[in-house]
């Protein structure tokens, strides 16, 4: 049978590009140099062209982080459709939850350089309050149930944070800034490669007097300060032409002045007190990669650990500690191949094995907890691309947990690119979320564990279309999603229980990027989301409407830039609690608009000054009931590179 030589050439080139990207993790080229197709790694656990991904995924680049001058990762995640951010007042450092498409915060899996960092001692959710944006090269946000590839905690989706990897001649930077609330921040980093070794190191220090976490309008004015120190790095060693070892690590230590919560006022509210909390997180991973068959058959084995500890104090006297430890052993093999026939096809097979150990140690005057959970999992995925246009991916997983019945999940997705450049995509997946250690075993004499809990289960689908206009300068993307969760675990009161019935979230996500001129970039997103709990009520802390707009203009021959950022949240519902035994009530929090203005100016080739105004409209708002948020703030700084 005759095969069109041009089609065959394109197919083999595409397969080779994917194989090279797996081993090299090549980034985008500079302007003016031909680019490889943009790839993402989170959707399929191996680098895949975005054109072949049937799931909803958003990529945030280092340039976007820098243009917004984001201090924390949570600040930049506001631009992603489908996400709701809830911060317990006062800004950086305070407890920050991220929910994807209405799922709970502990149903969002967070990875940092391949390490799962959801905290077993924090209800199996990741607190974004301590995650500063320094050293981060890329963030991929994958939406929809992803348990088939990632297991528990991924009902809502996956947020994959990737730090900078070194290559080429040594380069480095150092920056410092200061501003409102007596805030100072310093960052530094160096990266490069030498022979068979590549490296990247970064460090940041942040300190602020802050504002009162308890709301000033309720009469509280004690400033609650925050200090953060973070260091991290990546090292790679090419032991052989086809054998590589990678080491990654990150260490964070900080202190946050906290406020208490009144148990006597009606309703209960945050109040000033003399408490604070010490936070320490250590994560690390060692990974070996063996490439065979010219990179088309790959073996990856790794070991990782994430240790998150919190010490709670009152008047500098320790009152309790919670230490959550997550260890994982994993192996994955990837096989890429093509088949001949009347229709050109490319295949990608992924097989994996994981063993995870979660442990919580919690000690205070009322409890002494030392418990663990173990899970062993296998997963598989098969992807096929037909005639370079239609990509179908199927994945499945089986989990063996030492406390529950076996669980199986699966996911199907498809992407089809028309000759017009229009991309159609759809996906359907199931998910599970295991009960947390505290939900199973309790943590104080007033909260008794429930060993009879069963895992939460989800099923969800989405469908979308992406279209480019004006020769690619305008790209619009719209998607509809629908997710349902059964056996939702509720932990209010003195124990946890599975709520009978089904909660549901559905909505529309819209995203657009526009480059009217080569000096102007505009990006916007909008999400409409309708939520319903099993009892028919709207879910709390999920605004029905969320929108974001970012516009950057570069001028003076690219020596200067100005960025406008607008984030809008519609009114949302929260819970206000009353002294026991009165039940909680729902309260409506007003909508708010956050306006950010940022600018940079390059004094020399290696020296840049920058500044920004946050909450320029001086909005007075609450993201959580009774917790304060910062008003207008201004910051200026300088950055040197070498």
Coordinates of C-alpha atoms in Angstrom, one line a residue:
X1 CA 0.0 0.0 0.0
X2 CA 1.3 3.4 -0.9
X3 CA 2.1 5.8 1.9
X4 CA 2.2 9.5 1.1
X5 CA 5.9 10.4 1.7
X6 CA 5.1 13.8 3.0
X7 CA 2.6 12.5 5.5
X8 CA 5.0 9.8 6.7
X9 CA 7.8 12.3 7.1
X10 CA 5.6 14.6 9.2
X11 CA 4.5 11.6 11.3
X12 CA 8.0 10.5 12.0
X13 CA 9.2 14.0 12.7
X14 CA 6.3 14.5 15.2
X15 CA 7.2 11.2 16.9
X16 CA 10.8 12.2 17.1
X17 CA 10.0 15.6 18.5
X18 CA 7.9 13.9 21.3
X19 CA 10.8 11.5 22.1
X20 CA 13.3 14.3 22.2
X21 CA 11.1 16.4 24.5
X22 CA 10.7 13.5 26.9
X23 CA 14.5 13.3 27.5
X24 CA 15.5 16.9 27.1
X25 CA 12.4 18.8 28.5
X26 CA 13.2 21.4 25.8
X27 CA 11.5 24.8 26.3
X28 CA 10.1 27.3 23.9
X29 CA 12.6 29.0 21.6
X30 CA 13.2 32.7 21.6
X31 CA 11.2 35.0 19.3
X32 CA 12.5 34.7 15.7
X33 CA 13.7 31.2 16.1
X34 CA 11.5 28.3 15.0
X35 CA 9.6 26.7 17.8
X36 CA 8.7 23.1 18.6
X37 CA 4.9 22.7 19.3
X38 CA 4.1 23.7 23.0
X39 CA 4.0 20.6 25.2
X40 CA 2.5 19.9 28.6
X41 CA 3.4 17.0 30.9
X42 CA 0.5 16.9 33.4
X43 CA -2.3 15.8 31.1
X44 CA -0.8 12.4 30.2
X45 CA 2.3 12.1 32.5
X46 CA 4.6 12.6 29.5
X47 CA 5.3 15.6 27.3
X48 CA 2.4 15.9 24.8
X49 CA 1.6 18.6 22.3
X50 CA -1.3 20.8 23.5
X51 CA -3.0 20.1 20.2
X52 CA -3.3 16.4 21.3
X53 CA -4.7 17.0 24.8
X54 CA -8.4 16.4 25.2
X55 CA -8.5 17.7 28.8
X56 CA -8.9 21.3 29.9
X57 CA -5.5 22.6 30.8
X58 CA -4.0 26.1 31.3
X59 CA -0.3 26.9 31.3
X60 CA 1.2 29.9 33.3
X61 CA 4.6 30.9 32.2
X62 CA 7.5 32.5 34.1
X63 CA 6.9 35.6 31.9
X64 CA 3.3 35.9 33.1
X65 CA 4.4 35.6 36.7
X66 CA 7.0 38.3 36.3
X67 CA 4.7 40.7 34.4
X68 CA 2.1 40.5 37.2
X69 CA 4.9 40.7 39.8
X70 CA 3.1 38.1 41.8
X71 CA 4.4 37.5 45.3
X72 CA 2.6 34.2 45.8
X73 CA 1.4 31.5 43.5
X74 CA -2.1 32.0 44.7
X75 CA -2.1 35.5 43.2
X76 CA -1.3 34.3 39.7
X77 CA -3.7 31.4 39.9
X78 CA -6.5 33.9 39.8
X79 CA -6.1 34.2 36.0
X80 CA -7.0 30.5 35.5
X81 CA -10.6 29.7 34.5
X82 CA -12.5 27.4 36.8
X83 CA -10.5 28.2 40.0
X84 CA -11.8 29.8 43.2
X85 CA -9.3 31.3 45.7
X86 CA -10.2 31.7 49.4
X87 CA -7.7 33.3 51.7
X88 CA -8.3 33.6 55.5
X89 CA -7.4 37.3 55.6
X90 CA -4.3 39.5 55.7
X91 CA -2.6 38.4 52.5
X92 CA 0.6 36.3 52.0
X93 CA 1.1 33.6 54.7
X94 CA -2.5 33.1 55.8
X95 CA -4.3 29.9 55.0
X96 CA -5.1 29.9 51.3
X97 CA -7.4 27.3 49.6
X98 CA -7.7 26.7 45.9
X99 CA -10.8 24.9 44.5
X100 CA -11.1 23.6 40.9
X101 CA -14.5 23.5 39.4
X102 CA -16.3 23.6 42.7
X103 CA -14.4 20.6 44.2
X104 CA -13.1 20.9 47.8
X105 CA -9.6 22.2 48.4
X106 CA -8.4 18.8 49.5
X107 CA -9.7 17.4 46.2
X108 CA -7.1 19.3 44.3
X109 CA -3.7 17.5 43.9
X110 CA -0.6 19.8 44.0
X111 CA 2.8 18.8 42.7
X112 CA 6.1 20.6 43.0
X113 CA 8.7 19.2 40.7
X114 CA 7.0 15.8 40.7
X115 CA 6.5 15.7 44.5
X116 CA 2.9 15.4 45.9
X117 CA 2.7 18.1 48.6
X118 CA -0.9 17.7 49.8
X119 CA -0.5 17.7 53.6
X120 CA -1.8 14.6 55.5
X121 CA -1.7 16.7 58.6
X122 CA -3.8 19.5 57.0
X123 CA -6.8 17.5 55.9
X124 CA -4.9 16.3 52.8
X125 CA -5.0 19.7 51.2
X126 CA -2.2 22.0 50.2
X127 CA -2.0 25.5 51.8
X128 CA -1.0 27.9 49.1
X129 CA -0.4 30.7 51.7
X130 CA 3.3 29.8 52.1
X131 CA 4.1 29.1 48.4
X132 CA 6.0 32.1 47.0
X133 CA 6.4 32.5 43.2
X134 CA 10.2 32.7 43.3
X135 CA 12.1 30.2 41.2
X136 CA 9.0 28.9 39.4
X137 CA 9.3 28.5 35.6
X138 CA 5.9 27.1 34.7
X139 CA 2.6 26.1 36.2
X140 CA 0.2 23.7 34.6
X141 CA -3.4 23.5 35.8
X142 CA -5.3 20.4 34.7
X143 CA -9.1 20.5 35.4
X144 CA -11.6 17.7 35.8
X145 CA -11.4 14.3 37.6
X146 CA -7.8 12.9 37.2
X147 CA -7.7 10.0 39.7
X148 CA -7.0 7.5 36.8
X149 CA -3.5 8.9 36.5
X150 CA -2.9 10.6 39.9
X151 CA -5.0 8.7 42.4
X152 CA -6.7 10.2 45.5
X153 CA -6.8 14.0 46.0
X154 CA -7.3 14.6 42.2
X155 CA -11.1 14.7 41.9
X156 CA -11.1 18.4 41.0
X157 CA -7.8 18.4 39.1
X158 CA -4.1 18.8 39.3
X159 CA -1.9 21.9 39.8
X160 CA 1.7 21.1 38.7
X161 CA 4.4 23.6 39.7
X162 CA 7.7 23.3 37.9
X163 CA 10.8 25.2 39.0
X164 CA 13.6 26.3 36.7
X165 CA 16.1 23.8 35.3
X166 CA 19.6 24.9 34.4
X167 CA 21.1 24.8 30.9
X168 CA 23.9 26.5 29.0
X169 CA 26.2 29.2 30.3
X170 CA 25.8 30.1 34.0
X171 CA 23.3 32.9 34.6
X172 CA 21.9 34.5 37.7
X173 CA 19.8 37.2 39.2
X174 CA 19.2 39.1 42.5
X175 CA 16.3 41.3 43.3
X176 CA 15.0 43.2 46.3
X177 CA 11.8 45.1 46.9
X178 CA 10.1 47.0 49.7
X179 CA 6.7 48.6 50.3
X180 CA 3.4 48.8 52.3
X181 CA 3.0 47.2 55.7
X182 CA 6.8 47.5 56.1
X183 CA 7.2 44.6 53.7
X184 CA 10.7 43.6 52.4
X185 CA 11.6 40.8 50.0
X186 CA 14.8 39.6 48.5
X187 CA 15.3 36.9 45.8
X188 CA 18.4 35.4 44.2
X189 CA 19.1 32.5 41.9
X190 CA 21.7 30.9 39.6
X191 CA 21.4 28.2 36.9
X192 CA 23.4 26.7 34.1
X193 CA 25.2 23.5 33.0
X194 CA 28.8 22.3 32.9
X195 CA 29.7 19.2 31.0
X196 CA 27.4 16.3 32.2
X197 CA 25.9 18.4 35.1
X198 CA 23.1 21.0 35.1
X199 CA 22.0 22.9 38.1
X200 CA 19.5 25.6 39.3
X201 CA 19.4 27.1 42.8
X202 CA 17.1 29.8 44.2
X203 CA 16.4 31.5 47.5
X204 CA 13.9 34.0 48.7
X205 CA 13.3 35.9 51.9
X206 CA 10.0 37.7 52.8
X207 CA 9.0 39.7 55.8
X208 CA 5.9 41.9 56.4
X209 CA 4.3 43.5 59.5
X210 CA 1.0 42.8 57.8
X211 CA -2.5 43.8 58.9
X212 CA -4.8 42.5 61.5
X213 CA -6.3 39.1 60.4
X214 CA -9.3 39.9 62.6
X215 CA -11.4 42.5 60.8
X216 CA -10.7 46.2 61.6
X217 CA -14.3 47.1 61.0
X218 CA -15.2 44.9 64.0
X219 CA -12.8 46.8 66.2
X220 CA -9.5 44.8 65.9
X221 CA -6.3 46.5 64.8
X222 CA -3.4 44.4 66.0
X223 CA -1.0 43.8 63.1
X224 CA -0.2 40.2 62.3
X225 CA 3.2 39.8 60.7
X226 CA 4.6 37.1 58.5
X227 CA 8.2 36.0 57.6
X228 CA 9.2 33.4 55.0
X229 CA 12.5 31.9 54.0
X230 CA 12.6 29.5 51.1
X231 CA 15.5 27.8 49.3
X232 CA 15.4 25.2 46.6
X233 CA 17.2 23.7 43.7
X234 CA 17.5 21.1 40.9
X235 CA 20.6 19.1 39.9
X236 CA 20.9 16.8 36.9
X237 CA 23.6 14.3 36.1
X238 CA 24.0 12.6 32.7
X239 CA 25.6 9.4 33.9
X240 CA 25.6 7.8 30.5
X241 CA 24.3 9.0 27.1
X242 CA 21.0 7.3 27.9
X243 CA 21.0 7.3 31.7
X244 CA 20.2 10.4 33.8
X245 CA 19.8 11.2 37.5
X246 CA 17.8 14.1 38.8
X247 CA 17.7 15.5 42.3
X248 CA 15.2 18.2 43.5
X249 CA 14.6 19.8 46.8
X250 CA 12.8 22.7 48.5
X251 CA 12.9 23.9 52.1
X252 CA 10.5 26.5 53.5
X253 CA 10.4 27.9 57.1
X254 CA 8.2 30.7 58.2
X255 CA 6.3 32.3 61.1
X256 CA 2.8 33.8 61.0
X257 CA 1.1 35.9 63.7
X258 CA -2.3 34.4 63.9
X259 CA -5.6 35.5 65.5
X260 CA -8.1 33.4 67.5
X261 CA -11.7 32.6 66.9
X262 CA -14.3 33.6 69.4
X263 CA -16.4 30.8 70.8
X264 CA -18.8 33.0 72.8
X265 CA -19.8 35.9 70.5
X266 CA -22.9 35.5 68.2
X267 CA -21.8 34.8 65.6
X268 CA -18.3 33.6 66.2
X269 CA -15.7 35.8 64.7
X270 CA -12.0 36.1 64.3
X271 CA -10.5 38.1 67.2
X272 CA -7.1 39.5 68.2
X273 CA -4.9 37.4 70.4
X274 CA -1.2 36.6 71.0
X275 CA -1.0 33.3 69.1
X276 CA 1.4 32.5 66.3
X277 CA 2.3 29.5 64.2
X278 CA 5.7 28.2 62.9
X279 CA 5.6 26.4 59.6
X280 CA 8.3 24.1 58.1
X281 CA 8.1 22.2 54.8
X282 CA 10.8 20.0 53.3
X283 CA 10.3 18.2 50.0
X284 CA 12.7 16.2 47.9
X285 CA 12.9 13.8 45.1
X286 CA 15.5 11.5 43.5
X287 CA 14.7 10.2 40.0
X288 CA 16.6 8.0 37.5
X289 CA 15.7 8.0 33.8
X290 CA 16.8 5.3 31.3
X291 CA 16.2 5.8 27.6
X292 CA 16.2 2.9 25.2
X293 CA 15.4 2.6 21.5
X294 CA 16.7 6.1 20.7
X295 CA 14.5 7.6 23.4
X296 CA 11.3 5.9 22.3
X297 CA 11.2 3.5 25.3
X298 CA 11.8 5.2 28.6
X299 CA 12.0 4.0 32.2
X300 CA 11.6 6.4 35.1
X301 CA 12.0 5.4 38.8
X302 CA 11.8 7.8 41.7
X303 CA 11.5 8.3 45.5
X304 CA 10.0 11.4 47.0
X305 CA 9.1 12.9 50.4
X306 CA 7.1 15.8 51.6
X307 CA 7.2 16.7 55.3
X308 CA 5.0 19.6 56.5
X309 CA 5.1 20.5 60.2
X310 CA 3.2 23.2 62.1
X311 CA 3.9 24.3 65.6
X312 CA 1.2 26.4 67.3
X313 CA 2.1 28.8 70.1
X314 CA 0.3 31.2 72.5
X315 CA 2.5 34.0 74.0
X316 CA 5.5 32.1 72.5
X317 CA 4.6 28.9 74.5
X318 CA 4.1 25.9 72.3
X319 CA 0.5 24.5 72.6
X320 CA 0.6 21.8 69.9
X321 CA 2.2 20.4 66.8
X322 CA 1.0 18.7 63.7
X323 CA 3.4 16.9 61.4
X324 CA 2.2 15.4 58.1
X325 CA 4.6 13.2 56.1
X326 CA 4.0 11.7 52.7
X327 CA 6.5 9.3 51.1
X328 CA 6.2 7.7 47.7
X329 CA 8.1 5.1 45.6
X330 CA 7.1 5.1 41.9
X331 CA 8.1 3.6 38.6
X332 CA 6.8 4.5 35.1
X333 CA 7.6 3.3 31.6
X334 CA 6.7 5.1 28.4
X335 CA 6.7 3.5 24.9
X336 CA 6.3 5.6 21.7
X337 CA 5.8 3.9 18.4
X338 CA 4.1 4.3 15.0
X339 CA 2.2 1.8 12.8
X340 CA 2.0 1.7 9.0
X341 CA -1.3 1.4 7.2
X342 CA -3.9 3.3 5.2
X343 CA -4.1 5.8 8.0
X344 CA -1.0 7.2 9.8
X345 CA -1.1 6.4 13.5
X346 CA 1.1 7.2 16.5
X347 CA 0.9 5.5 19.8
X348 CA 2.0 6.4 23.3
X349 CA 1.7 3.7 26.1
X350 CA 2.3 4.5 29.7
X351 CA 2.4 1.9 32.6
X352 CA 3.1 2.8 36.2
X353 CA 3.4 1.4 39.7
X354 CA 3.3 3.5 43.0
X355 CA 3.4 2.9 46.7
X356 CA 2.5 5.8 49.0
X357 CA 2.8 6.1 52.8
X358 CA 1.0 8.9 54.6
X359 CA 1.6 9.6 58.3
X360 CA 0.3 12.2 60.8
X361 CA 1.8 12.9 64.1
X362 CA -0.2 15.4 66.2
X363 CA 0.4 16.2 69.8
X364 CA -1.3 18.8 72.1
X365 CA -2.9 18.9 75.6
X366 CA -6.0 17.1 74.3
X367 CA -4.6 14.5 71.9
X368 CA -1.7 12.3 70.9
X369 CA -2.1 11.0 67.4
X370 CA 0.4 8.9 65.4
X371 CA -1.4 7.2 62.4
X372 CA -0.6 6.2 58.9
X373 CA -2.3 5.0 55.7
X374 CA -0.6 3.0 52.9
X375 CA -1.7 2.7 49.3
X376 CA -0.3 0.7 46.4
X377 CA -1.5 1.5 42.9
X378 CA -1.0 0.5 39.3
X379 CA -2.1 2.6 36.3
X380 CA -2.0 2.4 32.6
X381 CA -2.7 4.8 29.7
X382 CA -2.9 4.3 25.9
X383 CA -3.0 7.2 23.5
X384 CA -3.4 7.0 19.8
X385 CA -3.2 9.8 17.2
X386 CA -4.8 9.1 13.8
X387 CA -3.8 11.0 10.7
X388 CA -2.2 13.8 12.9
X389 CA -5.7 15.1 13.6
X390 CA -7.6 12.9 16.1
X391 CA -6.1 11.9 19.4
X392 CA -7.9 9.5 21.7
X393 CA -6.5 8.7 25.2
X394 CA -7.8 6.1 27.7
X395 CA -6.4 5.6 31.2
X396 CA -7.2 3.4 34.2
X397 CA -6.0 2.9 37.7
X398 CA -6.5 0.4 40.6
X399 CA -5.7 1.3 44.2
X400 CA -5.1 -1.1 47.1
X401 CA -5.5 0.8 50.4
X402 CA -4.8 -0.8 53.8
X403 CA -8.1 0.6 55.2
X404 CA -10.6 0.5 52.4
X405 CA -11.9 -1.7 49.7
X406 CA -10.0 -1.6 46.4
X407 CA -10.9 1.3 44.1
X408 CA -10.8 1.5 40.4
X409 CA -11.0 4.7 38.3
X410 CA -10.8 5.5 34.6
X411 CA -10.6 8.4 32.2
X412 CA -11.3 8.9 28.4
X413 CA -10.4 12.0 26.4
X414 CA -10.4 13.0 22.7
X415 CA -9.0 15.9 20.8
X416 CA -9.7 16.6 17.1
X417 CA -8.0 19.4 15.1
X418 CA -9.8 20.4 11.9
X419 CA -8.1 21.8 8.8
X420 CA -9.3 25.2 9.8
X421 CA -7.2 25.0 13.0
X422 CA -10.3 24.5 15.1
X423 CA -9.7 22.2 18.0
X424 CA -12.6 20.1 19.5
X425 CA -12.0 18.3 22.8
X426 CA -14.0 16.2 25.3
X427 CA -13.3 14.1 28.3
X428 CA -15.0 11.9 30.9
X429 CA -13.5 10.6 34.1
X430 CA -14.1 9.1 37.5
X431 CA -12.3 9.9 40.7
X432 CA -12.0 8.9 44.3
X433 CA -10.9 10.7 47.4
X434 CA -9.9 8.7 50.5
X435 CA -10.9 9.9 54.0
X436 CA -8.1 11.7 55.8
X437 CA -6.4 10.3 58.8
X438 CA -8.1 12.8 61.1
X439 CA -11.5 12.0 59.6
X440 CA -10.8 8.3 60.3
X441 CA -9.1 8.5 63.7
X442 CA -10.0 11.9 65.1
X443 CA -7.6 14.4 66.6
X444 CA -9.0 15.6 70.0
X445 CA -11.4 14.4 72.6
X446 CA -14.1 16.6 71.0
X447 CA -13.7 15.2 67.5
X448 CA -14.0 11.5 67.3
X449 CA -12.9 9.6 64.2
X450 CA -15.2 7.5 62.1
X451 CA -13.5 4.3 60.9
X452 CA -16.6 3.4 58.8
X453 CA -16.1 6.2 56.3
X454 CA -16.0 5.3 52.6
X455 CA -14.1 7.2 49.9
X456 CA -15.8 10.1 48.1
X457 CA -16.5 9.2 44.5
X458 CA -16.8 11.5 41.5
X459 CA -17.7 11.4 37.8
X460 CA -17.3 14.4 35.5
X461 CA -17.2 15.3 31.9
X462 CA -16.4 18.4 29.8
X463 CA -16.4 19.5 26.2
X464 CA -14.8 22.5 24.6
X465 CA -13.7 24.2 21.4
X466 CA -10.7 26.3 20.7
X467 CA -10.4 28.6 17.7
X468 CA -7.7 31.0 16.5
X469 CA -8.2 34.1 14.4
X470 CA -6.1 36.8 12.8
X471 CA -3.3 34.3 11.9
X472 CA -3.1 33.1 15.5
X473 CA -3.0 36.5 17.2
X474 CA -6.4 35.9 18.7
X475 CA -7.2 32.6 20.4
X476 CA -10.5 31.9 22.1
X477 CA -11.4 28.8 24.1
X478 CA -14.8 27.8 25.6
X479 CA -15.7 24.7 27.6
X480 CA -18.7 23.3 29.5
X481 CA -18.1 21.0 32.5
X482 CA -20.3 18.9 34.8
X483 CA -19.0 17.1 37.9
X484 CA -21.0 15.0 40.4
X485 CA -19.7 13.8 43.8
X486 CA -21.2 11.1 46.0
X487 CA -20.4 10.1 49.6
X488 CA -19.0 13.6 50.3
X489 CA -17.3 13.6 53.7
X490 CA -18.5 16.3 56.1
X491 CA -16.3 17.0 59.2
X492 CA -18.4 19.5 61.1
X493 CA -19.5 18.8 64.6
X494 CA -17.8 16.1 66.7
X495 CA -17.2 13.6 64.0
X496 CA -17.1 13.0 60.2
X497 CA -19.7 11.3 58.1
X498 CA -20.5 10.5 54.5
X499 CA -23.3 12.8 53.4
X500 CA -26.0 10.9 51.5
X501 CA -27.0 12.1 48.1
X502 CA -25.0 13.8 45.3
X503 CA -23.5 17.2 45.0
X504 CA -23.1 18.7 41.6
X505 CA -21.1 21.5 39.9
X506 CA -21.5 22.6 36.3
X507 CA -20.6 25.6 34.4
X508 CA -18.8 27.3 31.5
X509 CA -15.2 28.4 31.2
X510 CA -14.0 31.0 28.7
X511 CA -10.5 32.1 27.9
X512 CA -9.0 34.4 25.3
X513 CA -5.5 35.6 24.4
X514 CA -5.0 38.5 22.0
X515 CA -1.9 40.1 20.6
X516 CA -3.1 43.1 18.5
X517 CA 0.5 44.3 18.2
X518 CA 3.8 42.6 18.9
X519 CA 4.2 45.0 21.9
X520 CA 0.8 44.3 23.4
X521 CA -0.5 41.1 25.0
X522 CA -4.0 40.7 26.5
X523 CA -5.4 37.6 28.3
X524 CA -8.8 37.2 29.9
X525 CA -10.9 34.5 31.5
X526 CA -14.4 34.1 32.8
X527 CA -16.1 31.3 34.7
X528 CA -19.8 30.7 35.3
X529 CA -20.3 28.0 37.9
X530 CA -23.5 26.6 39.4
X531 CA -23.1 24.5 42.5
X532 CA -25.5 22.4 44.5
X533 CA -24.9 20.3 47.6
X534 CA -26.7 17.1 48.4
X535 CA -29.3 19.0 50.4
X536 CA -30.0 21.4 47.5
X537 CA -28.0 24.4 48.8
X538 CA -25.3 26.3 46.9
X539 CA -21.8 25.2 48.0
X540 CA -19.9 27.8 50.1
X541 CA -16.8 29.7 48.9
X542 CA -17.6 29.0 45.2
X543 CA -18.6 32.3 43.5
X544 CA -21.0 31.9 40.7
X545 CA -19.0 34.3 38.5
X546 CA -15.3 34.9 38.4
X547 CA -13.4 36.9 35.8
X548 CA -9.8 38.1 35.2
X549 CA -8.1 40.3 32.6
X550 CA -4.4 41.0 32.2
X551 CA -3.0 43.4 29.6
X552 CA 0.7 44.1 29.1
X553 CA 2.2 46.8 26.9
X554 CA 5.9 47.0 26.1
X555 CA 7.4 50.3 24.8
X556 CA 10.6 52.3 24.5
X557 CA 12.1 49.5 22.3
X558 CA 11.1 47.0 25.0
X559 CA 13.0 48.8 27.7
X560 CA 9.8 49.4 29.6
X561 CA 6.5 47.6 30.2
X562 CA 3.2 48.3 32.0
X563 CA 0.7 45.7 33.1
X564 CA -2.9 46.1 34.1
X565 CA -4.5 43.2 36.0
X566 CA -8.2 43.0 37.0
X567 CA -9.6 40.2 39.1
X568 CA -13.4 40.1 39.8
X569 CA -15.3 37.8 42.1
X570 CA -19.1 37.9 42.3
X571 CA -20.8 37.6 45.7
X572 CA -20.3 34.3 47.4
X573 CA -21.6 32.3 50.3
X574 CA -19.8 31.4 53.5
X575 CA -20.7 29.9 56.8
X576 CA -20.9 31.9 60.1
X577 CA -20.8 29.8 63.2
X578 CA -22.5 30.4 66.5
X579 CA -21.7 29.1 70.0
X580 CA -22.5 25.4 70.4
X581 CA -25.1 24.0 70.2
X582 CA -26.5 26.6 67.8
X583 CA -26.2 25.6 64.1
X584 CA -24.2 27.4 61.5
X585 CA -25.9 29.9 59.2
X586 CA -25.1 30.9 55.7
X587 CA -24.0 34.5 55.0
X588 CA -23.5 36.3 51.6
X589 CA -20.1 38.0 51.1
X590 CA -20.1 41.0 48.7
X591 CA -18.5 40.9 45.3
X592 CA -15.1 42.6 44.9
X593 CA -12.8 43.9 42.2
X594 CA -9.0 43.8 42.6
X595 CA -7.1 46.2 40.3
X596 CA -3.3 45.7 40.0
X597 CA -0.9 48.1 38.2
X598 CA 2.7 47.0 37.6
X599 CA 5.5 48.5 35.6
X600 CA 9.2 47.8 34.8
X601 CA 12.0 49.8 33.3
X602 CA 15.4 48.4 32.1
X603 CA 18.1 50.9 33.1
X604 CA 20.9 48.8 31.5
X605 CA 21.2 45.4 30.0
X606 CA 21.6 43.9 33.4
X607 CA 19.7 46.2 35.7
X608 CA 15.9 46.8 36.0
X609 CA 13.6 48.7 38.3
X610 CA 10.0 47.7 38.9
X611 CA 7.0 48.7 40.9
X612 CA 3.3 47.9 41.4
X613 CA 0.2 48.9 43.2
X614 CA -2.1 46.2 44.5
X615 CA -5.8 46.6 45.2
X616 CA -5.5 50.0 43.6
X617 CA -9.2 50.7 44.1
X618 CA -8.8 50.1 47.9
X619 CA -11.6 47.5 48.0
X620 CA -12.8 46.6 51.4
X621 CA -13.9 42.9 51.1
X622 CA -13.8 39.5 52.8
X623 CA -13.0 36.2 51.2
X624 CA -13.9 34.4 54.4
X625 CA -16.4 35.6 56.9
X626 CA -14.9 38.0 59.5
X627 CA -11.3 37.8 58.2
X628 CA -9.8 41.0 57.0
X629 CA -8.0 41.6 53.7
X630 CA -5.3 44.2 52.7
X631 CA -6.3 47.6 51.3
X632 CA -4.3 49.5 48.7
X633 CA -0.6 48.7 48.8
X634 CA 2.5 49.9 46.8
X635 CA 5.9 48.2 46.3
X636 CA 9.1 49.2 44.4
X637 CA 12.2 47.2 43.7
X638 CA 15.3 46.6 41.6
X639 CA 16.5 43.4 39.8
X640 CA 20.0 42.7 38.6
X641 CA 20.9 39.8 36.2
X642 CA 24.3 38.4 35.2

